Short mmCIF file of C-alpha atoms and ligand atoms in Angstrom, two decimals:
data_model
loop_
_atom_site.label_atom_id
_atom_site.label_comp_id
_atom_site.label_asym_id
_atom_site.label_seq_id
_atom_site.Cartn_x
_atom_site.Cartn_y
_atom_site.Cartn_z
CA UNK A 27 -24.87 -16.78 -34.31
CA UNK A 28 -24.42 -16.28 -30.61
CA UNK A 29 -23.10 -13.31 -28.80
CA UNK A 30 -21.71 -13.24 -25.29
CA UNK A 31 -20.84 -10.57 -23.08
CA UNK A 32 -18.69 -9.95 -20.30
CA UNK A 33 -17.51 -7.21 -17.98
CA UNK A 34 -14.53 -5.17 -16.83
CA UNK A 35 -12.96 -5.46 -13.50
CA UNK A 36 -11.83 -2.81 -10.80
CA UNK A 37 -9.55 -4.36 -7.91
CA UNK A 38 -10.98 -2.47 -4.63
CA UNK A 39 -8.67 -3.65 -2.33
CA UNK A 40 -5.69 -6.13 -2.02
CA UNK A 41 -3.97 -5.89 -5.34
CA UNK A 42 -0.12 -7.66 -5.03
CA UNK A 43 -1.03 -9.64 -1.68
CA UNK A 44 -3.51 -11.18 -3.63
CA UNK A 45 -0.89 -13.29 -5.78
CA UNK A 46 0.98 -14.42 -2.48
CA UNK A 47 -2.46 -16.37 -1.21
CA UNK A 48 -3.75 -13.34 0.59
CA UNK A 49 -7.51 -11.81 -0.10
CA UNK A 50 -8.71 -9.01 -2.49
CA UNK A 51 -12.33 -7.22 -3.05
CA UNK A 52 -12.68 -6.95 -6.63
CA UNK A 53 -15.79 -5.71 -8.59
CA UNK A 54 -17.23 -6.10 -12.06
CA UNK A 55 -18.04 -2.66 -13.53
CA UNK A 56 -20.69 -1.69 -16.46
CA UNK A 57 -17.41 -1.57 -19.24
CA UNK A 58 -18.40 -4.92 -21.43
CA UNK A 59 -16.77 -7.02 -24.08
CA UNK A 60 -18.85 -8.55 -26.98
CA UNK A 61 -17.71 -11.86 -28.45
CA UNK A 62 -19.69 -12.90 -31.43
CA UNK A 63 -19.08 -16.28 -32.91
CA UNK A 64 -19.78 -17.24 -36.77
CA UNK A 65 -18.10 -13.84 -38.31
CA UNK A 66 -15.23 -12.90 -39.07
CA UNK A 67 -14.02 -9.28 -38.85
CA UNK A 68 -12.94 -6.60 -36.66
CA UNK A 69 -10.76 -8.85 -34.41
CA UNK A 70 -8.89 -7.64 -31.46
CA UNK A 71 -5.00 -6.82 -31.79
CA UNK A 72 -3.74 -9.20 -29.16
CA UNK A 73 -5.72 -12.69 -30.95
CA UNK A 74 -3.46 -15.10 -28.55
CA UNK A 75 -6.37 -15.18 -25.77
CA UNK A 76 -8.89 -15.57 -28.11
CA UNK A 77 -6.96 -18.44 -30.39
CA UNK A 78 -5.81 -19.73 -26.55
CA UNK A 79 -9.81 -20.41 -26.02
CA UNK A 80 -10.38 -22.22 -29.34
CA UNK A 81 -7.68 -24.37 -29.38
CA UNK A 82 -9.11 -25.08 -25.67
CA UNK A 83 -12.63 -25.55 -26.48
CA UNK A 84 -12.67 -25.30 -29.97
CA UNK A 85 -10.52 -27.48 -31.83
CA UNK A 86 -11.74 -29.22 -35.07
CA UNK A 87 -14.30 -26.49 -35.27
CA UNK A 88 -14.22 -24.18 -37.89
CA UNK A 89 -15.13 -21.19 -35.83
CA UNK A 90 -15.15 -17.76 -36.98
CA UNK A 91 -15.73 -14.85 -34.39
CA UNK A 92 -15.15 -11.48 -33.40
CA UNK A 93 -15.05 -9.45 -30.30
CA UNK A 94 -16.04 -5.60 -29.88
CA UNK A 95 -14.98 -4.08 -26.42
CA UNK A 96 -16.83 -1.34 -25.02
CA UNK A 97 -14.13 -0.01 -22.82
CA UNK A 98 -10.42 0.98 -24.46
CA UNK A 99 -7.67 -1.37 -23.83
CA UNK A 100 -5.67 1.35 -22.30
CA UNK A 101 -7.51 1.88 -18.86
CA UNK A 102 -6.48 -1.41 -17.27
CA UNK A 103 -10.30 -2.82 -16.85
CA UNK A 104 -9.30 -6.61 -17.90
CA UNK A 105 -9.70 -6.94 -21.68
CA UNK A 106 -7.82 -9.48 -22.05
CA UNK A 107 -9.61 -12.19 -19.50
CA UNK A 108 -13.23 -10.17 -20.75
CA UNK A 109 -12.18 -11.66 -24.01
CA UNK A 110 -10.96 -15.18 -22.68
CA UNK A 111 -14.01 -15.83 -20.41
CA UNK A 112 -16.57 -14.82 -23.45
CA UNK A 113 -14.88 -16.66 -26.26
CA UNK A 114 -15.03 -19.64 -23.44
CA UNK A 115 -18.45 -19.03 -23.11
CA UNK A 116 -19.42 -18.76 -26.62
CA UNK A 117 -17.87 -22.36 -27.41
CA UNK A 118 -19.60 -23.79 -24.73
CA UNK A 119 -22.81 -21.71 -23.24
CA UNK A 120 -23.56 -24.76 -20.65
CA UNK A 121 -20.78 -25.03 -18.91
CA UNK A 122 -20.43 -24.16 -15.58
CA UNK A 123 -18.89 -21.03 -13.91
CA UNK A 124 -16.07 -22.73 -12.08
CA UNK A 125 -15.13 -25.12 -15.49
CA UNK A 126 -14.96 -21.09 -17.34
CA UNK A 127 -13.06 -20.14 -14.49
CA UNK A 128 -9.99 -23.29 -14.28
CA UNK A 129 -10.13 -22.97 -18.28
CA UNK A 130 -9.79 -19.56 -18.38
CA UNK A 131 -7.44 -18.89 -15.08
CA UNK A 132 -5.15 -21.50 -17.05
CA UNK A 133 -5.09 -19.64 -20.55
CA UNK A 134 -4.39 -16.62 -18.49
CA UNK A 135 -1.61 -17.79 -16.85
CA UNK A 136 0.23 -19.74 -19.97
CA UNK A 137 -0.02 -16.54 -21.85
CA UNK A 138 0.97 -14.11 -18.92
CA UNK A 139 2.64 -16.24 -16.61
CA UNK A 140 1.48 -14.73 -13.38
CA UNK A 141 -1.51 -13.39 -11.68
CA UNK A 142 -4.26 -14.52 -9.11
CA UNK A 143 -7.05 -14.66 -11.45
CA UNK A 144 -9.30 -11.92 -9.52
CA UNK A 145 -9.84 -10.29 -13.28
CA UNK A 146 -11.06 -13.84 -14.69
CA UNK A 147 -13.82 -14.50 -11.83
CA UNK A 148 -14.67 -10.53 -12.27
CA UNK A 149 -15.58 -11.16 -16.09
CA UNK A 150 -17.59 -14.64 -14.93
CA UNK A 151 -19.52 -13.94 -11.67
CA UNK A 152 -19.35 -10.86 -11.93
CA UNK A 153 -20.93 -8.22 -8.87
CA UNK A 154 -18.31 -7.62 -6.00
CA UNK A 155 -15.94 -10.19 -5.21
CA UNK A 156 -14.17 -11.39 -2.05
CA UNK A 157 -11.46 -13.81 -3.43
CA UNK A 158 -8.67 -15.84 -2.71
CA UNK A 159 -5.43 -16.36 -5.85
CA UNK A 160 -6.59 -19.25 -8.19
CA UNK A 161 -10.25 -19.01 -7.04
CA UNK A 162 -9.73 -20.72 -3.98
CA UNK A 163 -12.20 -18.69 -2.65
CA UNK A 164 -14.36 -16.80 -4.58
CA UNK A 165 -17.02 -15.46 -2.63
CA UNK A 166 -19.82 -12.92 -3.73
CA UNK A 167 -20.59 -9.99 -1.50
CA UNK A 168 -24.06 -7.82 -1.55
CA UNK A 169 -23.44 -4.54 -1.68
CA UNK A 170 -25.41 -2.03 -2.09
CA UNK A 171 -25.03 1.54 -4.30
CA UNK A 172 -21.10 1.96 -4.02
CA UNK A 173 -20.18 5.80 -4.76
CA UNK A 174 -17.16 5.13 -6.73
CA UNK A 175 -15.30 7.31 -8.71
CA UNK A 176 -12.31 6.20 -11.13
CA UNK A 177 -9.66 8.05 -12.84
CA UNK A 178 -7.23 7.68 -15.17
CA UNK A 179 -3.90 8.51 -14.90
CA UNK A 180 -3.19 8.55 -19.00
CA UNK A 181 -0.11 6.05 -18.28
CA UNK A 182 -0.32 2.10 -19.12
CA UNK A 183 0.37 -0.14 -15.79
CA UNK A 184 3.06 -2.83 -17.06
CA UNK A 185 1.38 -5.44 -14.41
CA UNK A 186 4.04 -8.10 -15.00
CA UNK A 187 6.81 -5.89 -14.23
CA UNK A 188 5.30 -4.40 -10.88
CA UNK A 189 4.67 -8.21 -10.05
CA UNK A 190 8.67 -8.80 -11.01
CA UNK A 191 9.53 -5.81 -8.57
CA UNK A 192 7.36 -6.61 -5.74
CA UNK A 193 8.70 -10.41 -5.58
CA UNK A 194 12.31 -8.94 -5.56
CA UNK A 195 11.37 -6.54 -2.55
CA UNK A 196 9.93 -9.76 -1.19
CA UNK A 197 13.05 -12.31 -1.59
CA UNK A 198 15.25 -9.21 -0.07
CA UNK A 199 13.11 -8.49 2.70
CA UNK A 200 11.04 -11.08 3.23
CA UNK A 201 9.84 -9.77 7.25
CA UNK A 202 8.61 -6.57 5.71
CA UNK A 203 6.93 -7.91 2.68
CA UNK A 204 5.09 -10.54 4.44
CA UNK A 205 4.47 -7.90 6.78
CA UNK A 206 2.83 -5.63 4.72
CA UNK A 207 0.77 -8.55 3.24
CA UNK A 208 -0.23 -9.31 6.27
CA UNK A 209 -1.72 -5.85 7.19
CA UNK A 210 -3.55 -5.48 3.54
CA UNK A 211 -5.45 -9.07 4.43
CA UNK A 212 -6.44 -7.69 7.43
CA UNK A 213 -7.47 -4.33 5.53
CA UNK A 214 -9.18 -6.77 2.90
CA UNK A 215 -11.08 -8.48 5.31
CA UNK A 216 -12.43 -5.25 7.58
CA UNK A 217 -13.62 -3.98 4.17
CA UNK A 218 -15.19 -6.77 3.33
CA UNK A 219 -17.16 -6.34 6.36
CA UNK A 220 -17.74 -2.37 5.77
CA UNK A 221 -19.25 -2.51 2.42
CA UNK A 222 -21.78 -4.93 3.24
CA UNK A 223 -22.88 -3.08 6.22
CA UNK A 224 -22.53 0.20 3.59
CA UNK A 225 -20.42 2.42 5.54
CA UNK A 226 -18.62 3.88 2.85
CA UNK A 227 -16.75 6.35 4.47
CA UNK A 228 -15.41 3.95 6.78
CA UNK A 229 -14.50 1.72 3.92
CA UNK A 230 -13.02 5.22 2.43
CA UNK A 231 -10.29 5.19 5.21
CA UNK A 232 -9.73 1.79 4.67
CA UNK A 233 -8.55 2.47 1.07
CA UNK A 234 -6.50 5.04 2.07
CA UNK A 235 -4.87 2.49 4.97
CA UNK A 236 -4.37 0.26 1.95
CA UNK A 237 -2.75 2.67 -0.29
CA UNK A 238 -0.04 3.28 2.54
CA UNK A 239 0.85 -0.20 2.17
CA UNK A 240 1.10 -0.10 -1.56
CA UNK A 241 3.18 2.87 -1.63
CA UNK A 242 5.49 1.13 0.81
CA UNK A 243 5.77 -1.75 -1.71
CA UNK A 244 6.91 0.60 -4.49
CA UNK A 245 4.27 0.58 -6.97
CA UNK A 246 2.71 3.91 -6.66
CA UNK A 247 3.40 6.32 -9.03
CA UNK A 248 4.06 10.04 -8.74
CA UNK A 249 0.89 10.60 -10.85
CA UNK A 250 -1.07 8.22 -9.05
CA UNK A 251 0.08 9.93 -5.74
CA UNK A 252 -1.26 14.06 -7.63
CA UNK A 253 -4.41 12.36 -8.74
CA UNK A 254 -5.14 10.71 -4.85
CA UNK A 255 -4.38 14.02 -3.05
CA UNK A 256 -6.58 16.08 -5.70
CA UNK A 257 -9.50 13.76 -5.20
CA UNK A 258 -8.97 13.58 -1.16
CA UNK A 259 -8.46 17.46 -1.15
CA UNK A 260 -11.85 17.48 -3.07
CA UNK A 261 -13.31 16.22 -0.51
CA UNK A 262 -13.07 12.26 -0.87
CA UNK A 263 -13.60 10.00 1.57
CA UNK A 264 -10.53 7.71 0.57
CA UNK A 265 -8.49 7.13 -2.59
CA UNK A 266 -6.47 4.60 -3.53
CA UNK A 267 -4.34 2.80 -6.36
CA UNK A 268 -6.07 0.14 -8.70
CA UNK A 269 -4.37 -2.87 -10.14
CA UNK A 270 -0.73 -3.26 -10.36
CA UNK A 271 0.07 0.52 -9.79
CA UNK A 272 2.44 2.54 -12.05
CA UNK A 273 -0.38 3.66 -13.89
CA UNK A 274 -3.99 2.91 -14.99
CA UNK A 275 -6.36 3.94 -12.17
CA UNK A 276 -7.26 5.48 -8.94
CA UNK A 277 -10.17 4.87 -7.25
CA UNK A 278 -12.02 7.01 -4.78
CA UNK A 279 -14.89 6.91 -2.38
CA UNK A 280 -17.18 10.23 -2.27
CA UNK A 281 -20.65 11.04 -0.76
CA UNK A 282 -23.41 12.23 -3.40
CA UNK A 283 -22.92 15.86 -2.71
CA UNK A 284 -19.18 15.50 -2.94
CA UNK A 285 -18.84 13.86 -6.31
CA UNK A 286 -18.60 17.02 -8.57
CA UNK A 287 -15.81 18.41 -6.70
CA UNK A 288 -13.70 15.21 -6.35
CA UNK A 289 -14.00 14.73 -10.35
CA UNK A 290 -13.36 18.72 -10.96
CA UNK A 291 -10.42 17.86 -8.83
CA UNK A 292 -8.79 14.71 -10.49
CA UNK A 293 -9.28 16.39 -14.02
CA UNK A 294 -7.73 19.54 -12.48
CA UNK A 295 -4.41 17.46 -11.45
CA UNK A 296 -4.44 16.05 -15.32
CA UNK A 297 -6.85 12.52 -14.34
CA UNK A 298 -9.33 11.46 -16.62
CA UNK A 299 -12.58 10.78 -15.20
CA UNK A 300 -13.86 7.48 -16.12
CA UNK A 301 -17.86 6.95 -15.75
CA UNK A 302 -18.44 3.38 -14.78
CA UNK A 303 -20.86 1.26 -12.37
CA UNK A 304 -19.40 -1.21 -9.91
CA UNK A 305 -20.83 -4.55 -9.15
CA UNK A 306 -21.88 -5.20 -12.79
CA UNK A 307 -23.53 -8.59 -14.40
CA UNK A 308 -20.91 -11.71 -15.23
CA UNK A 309 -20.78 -12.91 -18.22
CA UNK A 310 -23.88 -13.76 -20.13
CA UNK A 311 -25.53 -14.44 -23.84
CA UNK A 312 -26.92 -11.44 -25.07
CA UNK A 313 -30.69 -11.58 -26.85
O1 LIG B 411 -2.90 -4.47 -13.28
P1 LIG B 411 -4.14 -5.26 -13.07
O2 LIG B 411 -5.38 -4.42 -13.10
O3 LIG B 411 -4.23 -6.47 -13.92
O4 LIG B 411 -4.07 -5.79 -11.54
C1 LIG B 411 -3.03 -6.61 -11.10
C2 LIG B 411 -3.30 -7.01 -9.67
C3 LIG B 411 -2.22 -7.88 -9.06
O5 LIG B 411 -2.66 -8.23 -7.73
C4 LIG B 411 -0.91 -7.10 -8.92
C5 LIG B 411 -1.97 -9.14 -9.85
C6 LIG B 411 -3.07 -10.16 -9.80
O6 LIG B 411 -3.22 -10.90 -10.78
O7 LIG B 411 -3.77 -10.27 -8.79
#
């Protein structure tokens, strides 16, 4: 019997100019999924990433396994490549992180048809990520204690359909788009530079530059909007939109003394405050 975790994601920065060969910051967070191969019980809802793997790595095995997730399905932290990258793993422990990553990037993609892939490496390298769609790059970044603070707006992103609307804003106006891209790179790649110097409240302002940008694509939310004001008027550094928008999470950037006040503030607007630690462990075998 072997059991294999793997973590969560949050996307930091660069979420939609990501898929169009742009870069995003994305970090693992302390939210983990448990795959346990040779029982069979307690299976996740959605099987097709799981039965994806084994026919991948699996076949003519007579596998048995189940998964356990730490984190609800609902807040948008990447169960479904968690579950892809540990089932990978638990076929195979010895192979390599880049073999997980094409195997899993691929099962990802057949089953959801679009996406970069940033949640995939997340669950596999884990710690903070600077990377390019389909792992072209995927480069890790030290940071050091990030003062992050994540709520939930209670409403499920449907990531598929924000991708749909953002390529239609793209093929009618393409100048703008690209535009727009263009500026979130160059956000992407200032904060990359920020957070491993640790000047959070510079990288703070960058997140809010960033948000502009997404709320000029469309995909913020009116709820997402209440829950970034609360947590800014609380006294945040920065706050931002994580993940396809619409829904699932904000994240914001606070000083130690601030914290209390900007999560008093996002439950206050009707947030849920969501305890979890950036820059997590990949995935591993457990003892
Ligand atoms: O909704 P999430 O958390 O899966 O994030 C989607 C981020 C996008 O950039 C919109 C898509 C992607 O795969 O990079």
């Amino acid at each position: 019997m072997i059991t294999i975790s793997a973590p969560g994601k949050l996307m930091l920065f660069g979420e939609h100019a990501v898929v169009y060969g742009y870069p995003c910051i994305v970090t693992a967070i302390s939210e983990r999924l448990e795959v346990v191969i040779a029982q069979a019980n307690d299976m996740p809802d959605d099987r097709r990433f799981v039965d994806a793997a084994i026919a991948v790595w699996g076949a003519g095995r007579d596998v048995k396994l189940s998964a356990k997730c730490a984190f609800s399905g609902k807040y948008g932290f990447g169960s479904s490549s968690a579950v892809t990258v540990a089932t990978l793993k638990a076929l195979k422990p010895d192979a390599d992180n880049r073999m997980v990553f094409d195997t899993a990037y691929k099962i990802v993609l057949d089953i959801q048809g679009v996406g970069s892939g940033f949640d995939v490496a997340a669950a596999i390298y884990g710690g903070t990520l600077y990377f390019v769609t389909g792992g072209k790059t995927i480069e890790p970044l030290t940071v050091g204690d990030m003062p992050l603070i994540v709520g939930y707006t209670g409403v499920k992103a449907d990531t598929k359909t924000l991708i749909a609307d953002v390529a239609a804003k793209r093929a009618k106006e393409p100048e703008k788009v690209e535009r727009i891209f263009g500026a979130i790179g160059k956000i992407v790649d200032e904060a990359k530079i920020q957070m491993i110097e640790g000047d959070w409240e510079r990288v703070g302002r960058l997140m809010d530059f960033n948000q502009e940008y997404l709320r000029d694509l469309g995909v913020s939310s009116e709820k997402l909007e209440a829950l970034i004001a609360a947590a800014k008027a609380g006294g945040a550094w920065g706050a931002k939109l994580s993940g396809a928008g619409g829904g699932d999470c904000m994240i914001a950037l606070a000083s130690p003394d601030m914290r209390q006040a900007v999560e008093e503030a996002i439950t206050k607007a009707g947030g849920e405050v969501v305890w979890v630690t950036p820059n997590a462990e990949g995935v591993r075998v457990e003892p």
